[in-house]
Coordinates of C-alpha atoms in Angstrom, one line a residue:
M490 CA 0.0 0.0 0.0
Q491 CA 1.3 3.4 -0.9
P492 CA 2.0 5.7 2.0
S493 CA -0.5 8.5 2.5
T494 CA 0.6 12.1 3.0
V495 CA -1.0 15.2 4.1
G496 CA 0.2 17.6 1.5
Q497 CA -1.3 20.9 2.5
E498 CA -1.3 23.1 5.5
P499 CA -3.6 26.1 6.2
A500 CA -1.9 29.3 5.1
N501 CA -2.5 30.8 8.6
P502 CA -1.6 28.1 11.3
F503 CA -3.4 30.1 14.0
G504 CA -6.6 30.4 12.0
F505 CA -8.1 27.3 13.4
V506 CA -7.6 28.5 17.0
S507 CA -9.0 31.9 16.3
Q508 CA -12.0 30.4 14.6
L509 CA -12.7 28.2 17.5
G510 CA -12.3 31.2 19.9
S511 CA -14.9 33.0 17.8
L512 CA -17.1 30.0 17.8
V513 CA -17.0 29.7 21.6
F514 CA -17.0 33.2 22.8
N515 CA -19.2 34.8 20.1
S516 CA -21.7 32.0 20.0
S517 CA -24.6 34.3 20.3
R518 CA -23.8 35.5 16.8
L519 CA -23.0 32.0 15.5
N520 CA -22.7 31.9 11.8
P521 CA -23.2 28.6 10.0
D522 CA -20.4 29.5 7.6
V523 CA -17.9 29.9 10.4
L524 CA -19.0 26.5 11.8
S525 CA -18.5 24.9 8.4
T526 CA -15.0 26.4 8.1
C527 CA -14.1 25.1 11.6
L528 CA -15.3 21.6 10.7
S529 CA -13.4 21.6 7.5
N530 CA -10.2 22.5 9.3
C531 CA -10.8 19.5 11.6
L532 CA -10.3 17.0 8.7
Y533 CA -7.7 14.3 9.2
F534 CA -6.5 11.5 7.1
D535 CA -5.9 8.0 8.4
A536 CA -4.3 5.6 5.9
K537 CA -5.6 2.6 7.7
K538 CA -9.2 3.8 7.2
K539 CA -11.0 5.4 4.4
P540 CA -9.2 8.6 3.5
M541 CA -12.2 10.9 3.9
V542 CA -14.0 9.6 7.0
V543 CA -15.0 12.5 9.2
S544 CA -17.3 12.5 12.2
A545 CA -17.7 15.6 14.3
S546 CA -20.2 17.2 16.5
L547 CA -20.0 20.7 17.7
S548 CA -22.9 22.3 19.4
L549 CA -23.3 25.2 21.7
S550 CA -26.2 25.9 23.9
T551 CA -26.8 29.5 24.8
K552 CA -29.7 30.8 26.7
G553 CA -28.8 34.4 27.5
A554 CA -26.9 34.6 30.8
A555 CA -27.1 30.9 31.3
F556 CA -24.3 30.2 28.8
N557 CA -22.5 27.0 29.9
I558 CA -18.8 27.9 30.0
R559 CA -17.8 24.4 31.0
S560 CA -19.6 22.9 28.0
A561 CA -17.9 25.4 25.7
I562 CA -14.4 24.7 27.1
N563 CA -15.0 20.9 26.8
Q564 CA -16.1 21.3 23.2
F565 CA -13.1 23.5 22.5
N566 CA -10.8 20.8 23.9
T567 CA -12.6 18.1 21.9
A568 CA -12.2 20.0 18.7
I569 CA -8.5 20.6 19.3
R570 CA -7.9 17.0 20.0
F571 CA -9.9 16.0 17.0
H572 CA -7.8 18.3 14.9
C573 CA -4.5 17.2 16.2
E574 CA -4.7 13.6 17.5
R575 CA -3.8 11.7 14.3
I576 CA -1.0 13.4 12.4
P577 CA 0.3 16.8 13.5
L578 CA 0.3 19.5 10.9
G579 CA 4.0 19.8 11.4
F580 CA 4.3 16.4 9.7
A581 CA 2.7 17.6 6.5
S582 CA 5.9 17.2 4.6
V583 CA 6.9 14.0 6.4
R584 CA 5.8 10.8 4.9
V585 CA 3.8 8.5 7.2
D586 CA 3.5 4.9 6.1
S587 CA 0.3 3.0 6.4
E588 CA 2.0 -0.1 7.6
E589 CA 3.2 -0.8 11.1
S590 CA 6.6 0.8 10.5
N591 CA 4.9 4.1 9.9
G592 CA 7.2 4.9 7.0
C593 CA 10.5 4.0 8.7
K594 CA 12.3 1.9 6.2
D595 CA 15.6 0.1 6.9
D596 CA 18.6 0.2 4.7
V597 CA 20.9 -2.8 4.3
N598 CA 22.4 -2.2 7.7
G599 CA 19.1 -1.8 9.5
V600 CA 19.6 2.0 9.9
L601 CA 16.6 4.2 9.2
D602 CA 16.8 6.4 6.1
D603 CA 17.1 10.0 7.1
S604 CA 14.8 11.0 4.3
E605 CA 12.0 8.8 5.7
G606 CA 11.9 9.7 9.3
V607 CA 13.9 9.9 12.6
P608 CA 17.0 7.8 12.2
T609 CA 18.5 5.6 14.9
N610 CA 22.0 4.3 15.5
A611 CA 20.9 0.8 16.1
G612 CA 22.6 -0.7 13.1
A613 CA 26.1 0.4 13.9
S614 CA 26.9 -2.3 16.5
N615 CA 30.5 -1.2 16.9
S616 CA 29.9 2.5 17.2
P617 CA 29.0 4.3 20.5
K618 CA 25.4 4.2 21.5
R619 CA 23.9 7.7 21.4
V620 CA 22.1 9.2 24.3
L621 CA 20.1 12.4 24.0
I622 CA 19.1 14.2 27.2
L623 CA 16.2 16.6 26.9
M624 CA 16.1 19.5 29.4
S625 CA 15.2 23.2 29.7
D626 CA 16.8 25.9 31.8
T627 CA 13.7 26.6 33.7
G628 CA 15.5 26.6 37.0
G629 CA 18.9 25.0 37.5
G630 CA 17.8 21.6 38.7
H631 CA 17.0 20.1 35.2
R632 CA 20.4 20.9 33.8
A633 CA 22.1 19.7 36.9
S634 CA 20.3 16.3 36.6
A635 CA 21.2 16.1 32.9
E636 CA 24.9 16.8 33.6
A637 CA 24.8 14.2 36.4
I638 CA 23.5 11.5 34.1
K639 CA 26.0 12.5 31.4
A640 CA 28.9 12.2 33.9
A641 CA 27.6 8.9 35.2
F642 CA 27.5 7.4 31.7
A643 CA 31.1 8.6 31.1
E644 CA 32.3 7.2 34.4
E645 CA 30.6 3.8 34.1
F646 CA 30.8 3.1 30.4
G647 CA 33.5 5.3 29.0
D648 CA 33.3 5.6 25.2
E649 CA 30.5 3.1 24.9
Y650 CA 28.0 5.9 25.0
Q651 CA 28.0 9.3 23.4
V652 CA 25.8 11.6 25.4
S653 CA 24.4 14.9 24.3
V654 CA 22.3 17.4 26.3
T655 CA 20.0 19.8 24.6
D656 CA 17.4 22.4 25.6
L657 CA 14.7 21.1 23.3
W658 CA 12.4 24.2 23.5
T659 CA 15.2 26.7 23.1
D660 CA 17.2 24.9 20.4
H661 CA 14.6 23.1 18.3
T662 CA 11.4 25.1 18.4
P663 CA 10.4 28.3 16.6
W664 CA 9.3 31.6 18.3
P665 CA 7.4 32.0 20.7
F666 CA 7.9 28.4 22.0
N667 CA 11.7 28.9 22.2
Q668 CA 11.1 31.6 24.9
L669 CA 10.0 29.0 27.5
P670 CA 12.9 29.6 29.9
K671 CA 12.4 33.4 29.9
S672 CA 8.7 32.9 30.4
Y673 CA 9.2 30.6 33.3
N674 CA 11.6 33.0 35.0
F675 CA 9.1 35.8 34.6
L676 CA 6.3 33.7 36.0
V677 CA 8.3 32.5 39.0
K678 CA 9.3 36.1 39.9
H679 CA 5.6 36.8 40.0
G680 CA 4.6 34.0 42.2
T681 CA 0.8 34.3 41.8
L682 CA 1.1 34.1 38.1
W683 CA 3.2 30.9 38.3
K684 CA 0.8 29.3 40.8
M685 CA -2.2 30.0 38.6
T686 CA -0.3 28.6 35.5
Y687 CA 0.9 25.5 37.4
Y688 CA -2.5 24.5 38.8
A689 CA -4.6 25.6 35.8
T690 CA -2.6 23.3 33.5
A691 CA -2.6 20.3 35.8
P692 CA -5.9 18.7 34.6
R693 CA -5.2 16.1 31.9
V694 CA -7.9 17.5 29.6
I695 CA -6.1 20.8 29.6
H696 CA -2.4 19.9 29.2
R697 CA -3.1 17.1 26.7
T698 CA -5.0 19.5 24.5
N699 CA -2.3 22.1 24.8
F700 CA 0.4 19.6 23.8
A701 CA -1.7 18.4 20.9
A702 CA -2.2 21.9 19.6
T703 CA 1.5 22.8 20.2
S704 CA 2.6 19.8 18.2
T705 CA 1.0 21.1 15.1
F706 CA 3.4 24.1 15.1
I707 CA 6.7 22.6 16.4
A708 CA 6.6 18.9 15.5
R709 CA 8.7 19.3 12.3
E710 CA 11.4 21.3 14.0
V711 CA 11.6 18.9 16.9
A712 CA 11.7 15.9 14.5
K713 CA 14.7 17.6 12.8
G714 CA 16.3 18.0 16.1
L715 CA 16.0 14.3 16.8
M716 CA 17.3 13.4 13.4
K717 CA 20.4 15.5 14.2
Y718 CA 21.3 13.3 17.2
Q719 CA 20.1 9.9 15.9
P720 CA 19.6 8.7 19.5
D721 CA 19.4 5.1 20.8
I722 CA 18.2 6.5 24.1
I723 CA 16.2 9.6 24.8
I724 CA 16.1 10.8 28.4
S725 CA 13.7 13.6 29.5
V726 CA 14.6 15.4 32.7
H727 CA 11.8 18.0 32.3
P728 CA 8.0 17.7 32.5
L729 CA 7.5 19.4 29.1
M730 CA 9.8 17.0 27.2
Q731 CA 7.7 13.9 27.0
H732 CA 4.6 14.6 25.0
V733 CA 5.8 16.1 21.7
P734 CA 8.9 13.7 21.2
L735 CA 6.7 10.7 22.0
R736 CA 4.1 11.8 19.5
I737 CA 6.9 11.9 16.9
L738 CA 8.3 8.5 17.9
R739 CA 4.8 7.0 17.8
A740 CA 4.0 8.5 14.4
K741 CA 7.3 7.2 13.0
G742 CA 7.0 3.7 14.5
L743 CA 10.1 4.1 16.7
L744 CA 8.7 3.4 20.1
K745 CA 10.1 -0.1 20.1
K746 CA 13.5 1.0 18.6
I747 CA 14.4 3.9 20.8
V748 CA 14.4 3.7 24.6
F749 CA 12.6 6.7 26.0
A750 CA 13.0 7.3 29.7
T751 CA 11.7 10.1 32.0
V752 CA 13.8 11.0 35.1
V753 CA 11.5 12.9 37.4
T754 CA 13.5 15.7 39.2
D755 CA 10.8 16.7 41.7
L756 CA 11.0 15.0 45.1
S757 CA 7.4 14.9 46.2
T758 CA 4.8 17.1 44.5
C759 CA 5.1 17.2 40.7
H760 CA 3.2 18.3 37.7
P761 CA 1.1 15.7 35.9
T762 CA 2.9 16.4 32.6
W763 CA 5.8 14.4 34.0
F764 CA 3.8 11.2 33.3
H765 CA 3.2 9.7 29.9
K766 CA 2.1 6.1 29.3
L767 CA 4.3 5.5 26.3
V768 CA 7.6 5.9 28.1
T769 CA 9.8 2.8 28.3
R770 CA 10.9 3.7 31.9
I771 CA 10.2 6.4 34.4
Y772 CA 12.6 6.9 37.2
C773 CA 11.1 8.3 40.4
P774 CA 13.0 9.9 43.3
S775 CA 10.5 8.8 46.0
E776 CA 7.6 6.5 46.6
E777 CA 5.3 9.5 46.7
V778 CA 6.2 10.3 43.1
A779 CA 5.8 6.6 42.1
K780 CA 2.3 6.6 43.5
R781 CA 1.5 9.7 41.5
A782 CA 2.8 7.9 38.4
V783 CA 0.6 4.9 39.0
R784 CA -2.5 7.2 39.5
A785 CA -1.6 8.8 36.2
G786 CA -1.8 5.4 34.4
I787 CA 1.9 4.4 34.4
Q788 CA 2.3 0.6 34.8
R789 CA 4.4 -0.6 37.7
P790 CA 6.9 -2.4 35.5
Q791 CA 7.7 0.9 33.9
I792 CA 8.5 2.5 37.2
K793 CA 11.8 2.4 39.1
V794 CA 12.4 4.3 42.4
Y795 CA 16.1 5.0 42.6
G796 CA 16.2 8.5 44.0
L797 CA 17.2 11.9 42.4
P798 CA 20.3 11.9 40.2
V799 CA 23.1 14.0 41.6
R800 CA 26.7 14.5 40.4
P801 CA 28.9 11.4 40.8
S802 CA 31.4 13.6 42.7
F803 CA 28.9 13.6 45.6
V804 CA 29.3 9.9 46.0
K805 CA 33.0 10.0 46.4
P806 CA 34.5 10.5 49.8
V807 CA 35.6 14.0 50.7
P808 CA 38.5 15.2 52.9
P809 CA 37.9 16.0 56.5
K810 CA 36.0 19.2 57.4
D811 CA 39.1 21.0 58.8
E812 CA 41.0 20.4 55.5
L813 CA 38.1 21.6 53.4
R814 CA 37.6 24.7 55.6
K815 CA 41.3 25.6 55.2
E816 CA 41.1 25.3 51.4
L817 CA 38.0 27.5 51.4
G818 CA 39.5 30.2 53.7
M819 CA 37.3 29.3 56.6
D820 CA 38.1 28.9 60.3
E821 CA 39.1 25.3 60.8
H822 CA 37.5 24.7 64.2
L823 CA 34.2 26.7 64.4
P824 CA 30.9 25.0 63.3
A825 CA 29.7 26.3 60.0
V826 CA 26.4 27.0 58.3
L827 CA 26.1 27.1 54.5
L828 CA 23.8 29.9 53.2
M829 CA 22.7 29.5 49.6
G830 CA 20.6 31.5 47.2
G831 CA 20.8 29.3 44.2
G832 CA 22.6 30.0 40.9
E833 CA 21.3 33.5 40.8
G834 CA 21.8 34.4 44.4
M835 CA 18.1 35.1 45.0
G836 CA 16.1 35.3 48.3
P837 CA 16.8 37.1 51.6
I838 CA 20.5 36.2 51.7
E839 CA 21.7 39.5 53.1
A840 CA 19.1 39.7 55.8
T841 CA 19.7 36.1 56.8
A842 CA 23.5 36.6 56.9
R843 CA 23.1 39.6 59.1
A844 CA 20.8 37.8 61.5
L845 CA 23.2 34.9 61.7
G846 CA 26.1 37.3 62.3
D847 CA 24.3 38.6 65.4
A848 CA 23.1 35.3 66.7
L849 CA 26.4 33.4 66.3
F850 CA 28.4 36.0 68.3
D851 CA 28.7 35.5 72.1
E852 CA 28.3 39.0 73.5
V853 CA 29.3 37.9 77.0
N854 CA 32.6 36.3 76.0
G855 CA 33.1 38.5 73.0
E856 CA 33.8 35.6 70.6
P857 CA 32.0 33.8 67.8
I858 CA 30.3 30.4 68.3
G859 CA 30.0 29.7 64.6
Q860 CA 30.8 30.9 61.1
I861 CA 29.0 31.3 57.8
L862 CA 29.8 30.3 54.2
V863 CA 27.7 32.3 51.8
I864 CA 27.2 31.2 48.2
C865 CA 25.9 34.2 46.1
G866 CA 26.0 32.5 42.7
R867 CA 26.0 34.9 39.7
N868 CA 24.8 37.8 41.9
K869 CA 28.0 39.8 41.8
K870 CA 26.4 42.8 43.4
L871 CA 25.4 40.8 46.4
T872 CA 28.8 39.2 46.6
S873 CA 30.5 42.6 46.7
K874 CA 28.1 44.0 49.3
L875 CA 28.5 41.0 51.7
Q876 CA 32.3 41.1 51.3
S877 CA 32.4 44.8 52.2
I878 CA 30.6 44.2 55.6
N879 CA 32.7 44.2 58.8
W880 CA 31.4 41.0 60.3
K881 CA 31.7 40.1 64.0
I882 CA 32.1 36.4 63.1
P883 CA 34.1 34.6 60.4
V884 CA 32.1 35.0 57.1
E885 CA 33.4 33.6 53.8
V886 CA 31.6 34.9 50.7
K887 CA 31.8 33.1 47.4
G888 CA 30.3 33.8 44.0
F889 CA 29.4 31.0 41.6
V890 CA 31.1 27.7 42.7
T891 CA 31.5 24.4 40.8
K892 CA 32.5 22.2 43.7
M893 CA 29.4 22.3 45.8
E894 CA 30.4 19.0 47.4
D895 CA 33.4 20.6 49.0
C896 CA 31.3 23.5 50.3
M897 CA 28.7 21.2 51.8
G898 CA 31.5 18.9 53.2
A899 CA 33.0 21.9 55.0
C900 CA 29.7 22.8 56.8
D901 CA 27.4 21.4 59.5
C902 CA 24.0 22.5 58.2
I903 CA 22.5 24.4 55.3
I904 CA 20.0 27.2 54.6
T905 CA 18.4 27.1 51.2
K906 CA 15.2 27.2 49.3
A907 CA 13.4 23.9 48.7
G908 CA 15.1 23.0 45.4
P909 CA 15.0 19.1 45.0
G910 CA 18.6 18.9 43.8
T911 CA 20.1 20.9 46.7
I912 CA 18.0 18.8 49.2
A913 CA 19.2 15.5 47.7
E914 CA 22.9 16.7 47.8
A915 CA 22.6 18.0 51.3
M916 CA 21.1 14.6 52.5
I917 CA 24.0 12.8 50.9
R918 CA 26.4 15.0 52.9
G919 CA 24.3 14.5 56.1
L920 CA 23.5 18.2 56.4
P921 CA 20.4 19.2 58.4
I922 CA 18.4 21.6 56.2
I923 CA 16.6 24.8 57.0
L924 CA 14.3 25.7 54.1
N925 CA 13.6 29.4 53.8
D926 CA 11.4 29.4 50.7
Y927 CA 9.8 27.3 47.9
I928 CA 8.3 27.7 44.5
A929 CA 4.5 27.1 44.6
G930 CA 3.6 23.8 42.9
Q931 CA 6.5 21.6 42.3
E932 CA 8.5 22.6 45.4
A933 CA 5.6 22.8 47.8
G934 CA 5.8 19.2 48.8
N935 CA 9.5 19.3 49.5
V936 CA 8.9 21.2 52.7
P937 CA 6.9 18.4 54.5
Y938 CA 9.3 15.9 52.8
V939 CA 12.2 17.4 54.7
V940 CA 10.4 18.3 58.0
E941 CA 8.3 15.2 58.4
N942 CA 11.3 12.9 57.8
G943 CA 13.2 14.7 60.6
C944 CA 15.9 16.1 58.3
G945 CA 15.3 19.8 58.9
K946 CA 13.0 22.8 59.5
F947 CA 11.2 25.5 57.6
S948 CA 11.0 29.2 58.3
K949 CA 10.9 32.3 56.2
S950 CA 12.0 34.6 59.0
P951 CA 15.7 35.4 59.0
K952 CA 15.7 35.9 62.8
E953 CA 13.9 32.6 63.4
I954 CA 16.4 30.9 61.1
A955 CA 19.3 32.5 63.0
K956 CA 17.8 31.3 66.3
I957 CA 17.6 27.7 65.0
V958 CA 21.2 27.7 63.9
F959 CA 22.3 29.2 67.3
E960 CA 20.5 26.4 69.1
W961 CA 22.0 23.7 66.8
F962 CA 25.5 25.1 67.5
G963 CA 24.7 25.4 71.2
P964 CA 22.2 23.8 73.5
K965 CA 20.5 21.6 70.9
Q966 CA 23.5 20.0 69.3
H967 CA 21.9 16.6 69.9
E968 CA 19.1 17.7 67.5
L969 CA 21.6 18.6 64.9
L970 CA 23.2 15.2 65.2
T971 CA 19.9 13.3 65.0
M972 CA 18.8 15.3 61.9
S973 CA 22.2 14.6 60.3
E974 CA 21.6 10.8 60.8
N975 CA 18.1 11.1 59.4
A976 CA 19.4 12.8 56.3
L977 CA 22.0 10.2 55.6
R978 CA 19.4 7.5 56.1
L979 CA 17.1 9.1 53.5
S980 CA 19.8 9.8 51.0
K981 CA 20.2 7.8 47.8
P982 CA 23.8 8.6 46.6
D983 CA 23.9 5.9 44.0
A984 CA 20.7 6.9 42.2
V985 CA 22.4 8.2 39.1
F986 CA 24.4 5.0 38.7
K987 CA 21.4 2.8 39.0
I988 CA 19.6 4.9 36.4
V989 CA 22.4 4.6 33.8
H990 CA 22.9 0.8 34.5
D991 CA 19.2 0.2 34.0
L992 CA 19.2 2.1 30.8
H993 CA 22.2 0.1 29.6
A994 CA 20.3 -3.1 30.4
L995 CA 17.3 -1.9 28.4
V996 CA 19.5 -1.2 25.4
R997 CA 21.1 -4.6 25.6
Q998 CA 17.8 -6.2 25.9
R999 CA 16.4 -4.5 22.8
K1000 CA 19.5 -5.4 20.9
L1001 CA 19.2 -9.1 21.8
V1002 CA 15.5 -9.0 20.8
A1003 CA 16.4 -7.4 17.4
Q1004 CA 19.1 -10.0 16.8
Y1005 CA 16.7 -12.8 17.7
C1006 CA 14.0 -11.5 15.4
T1007 CA 16.4 -11.3 12.4
T1008 CA 17.6 -14.9 12.9

């Protein structure tokens, strides 16, 4: 049977959405011609069925002020899915075969022809396997997890794997979709906007529809990006990196040829877009996330609970505290608190540092009872300001650091916002954690995760935080020790190695199956 193609796209790709908007919100002036145009734009072709089978039902009931908004929204979502579910418009120039292979034809070596679809590296048995990690710089945690996985592949398998990391939305989508990181940063700085966005897009009917509609505009560019890397394994470390690539792999018949894994980088609460039923494997950092995956329809055999991937350097032993403190310019004997503001040095860093400076100075004896190591990240203005202050206690101020394991190893506790990566790293180092802030939505559950497991406390007040540290370094040292033990018990330092070894086993398994099928 000859492959079918969709050879024409609407001249205005946004026309369909605008017509639906007109249909829904101007229904009191509903024009039959507009309805007819909308329906004509909803046509799709399925090569396994008759090429012009269309069934659609759009109806709106308006009775003055009793207009049913929910019904209108549901019909809008239904029409969008109807329009996008089969073959995205972005594939209009990509041939889709009617057979099971969906147009993916093998050459003599078993490698997919670039002209027919997304190629794989499966046929080159002696060449390195190619791993593509999909991430986006919406916060620092996603890139950190991607780099941790890349480093683990290199450490465990050497040249056997060639690992690439790409920001899928920035590098392989057109405007305005490539503005995702900037949009995220803007929303997070305006917390209410981010909270509304996070929870409004959580229902499946909303985000599935959004992804389906988005695919019509970006699928071709994303497919080209995948062709560029020819991956044997695709790993997503971001909640928005599953749906579009998996639609492409499904459309091209590659779901059984390419291992697709999701590594969830949220410890407790996480957005439903993390979960897609078509993934080969989903790696969860905690049982709570695994339960959410099951509720989202993921099968238990697809789920592995290994922990959050952190840099392999955190697994290696570190020198004693006094040696690390000497290298960092700190006092070798005083207990130390690590104060962090993330990569951008955000949050009440200065206010907290000043409160700690007062609380950790013994006015009676005129001597310090503790010291502070402040990490300001890329915030050069904050770094300069803190370095210019005449402190009563030892305070070491650093800008952006690359060896966070040494900084944590030199300290006895940490003050940070509720980022999952920092929490996981602090637990590996056995540091009690004081959480001073969190991002609504994905980080909200990290606070009870830390507090209820006896690994730390939460407070947004700089004075309250300083009081907690004072007590930990003084009359409540036993509490500090207990929380340190709890953190070590909850830590999963080998998570990243378990992930890469499981992926290696999956690739070997598929290779054996392919060899068996060809004999």
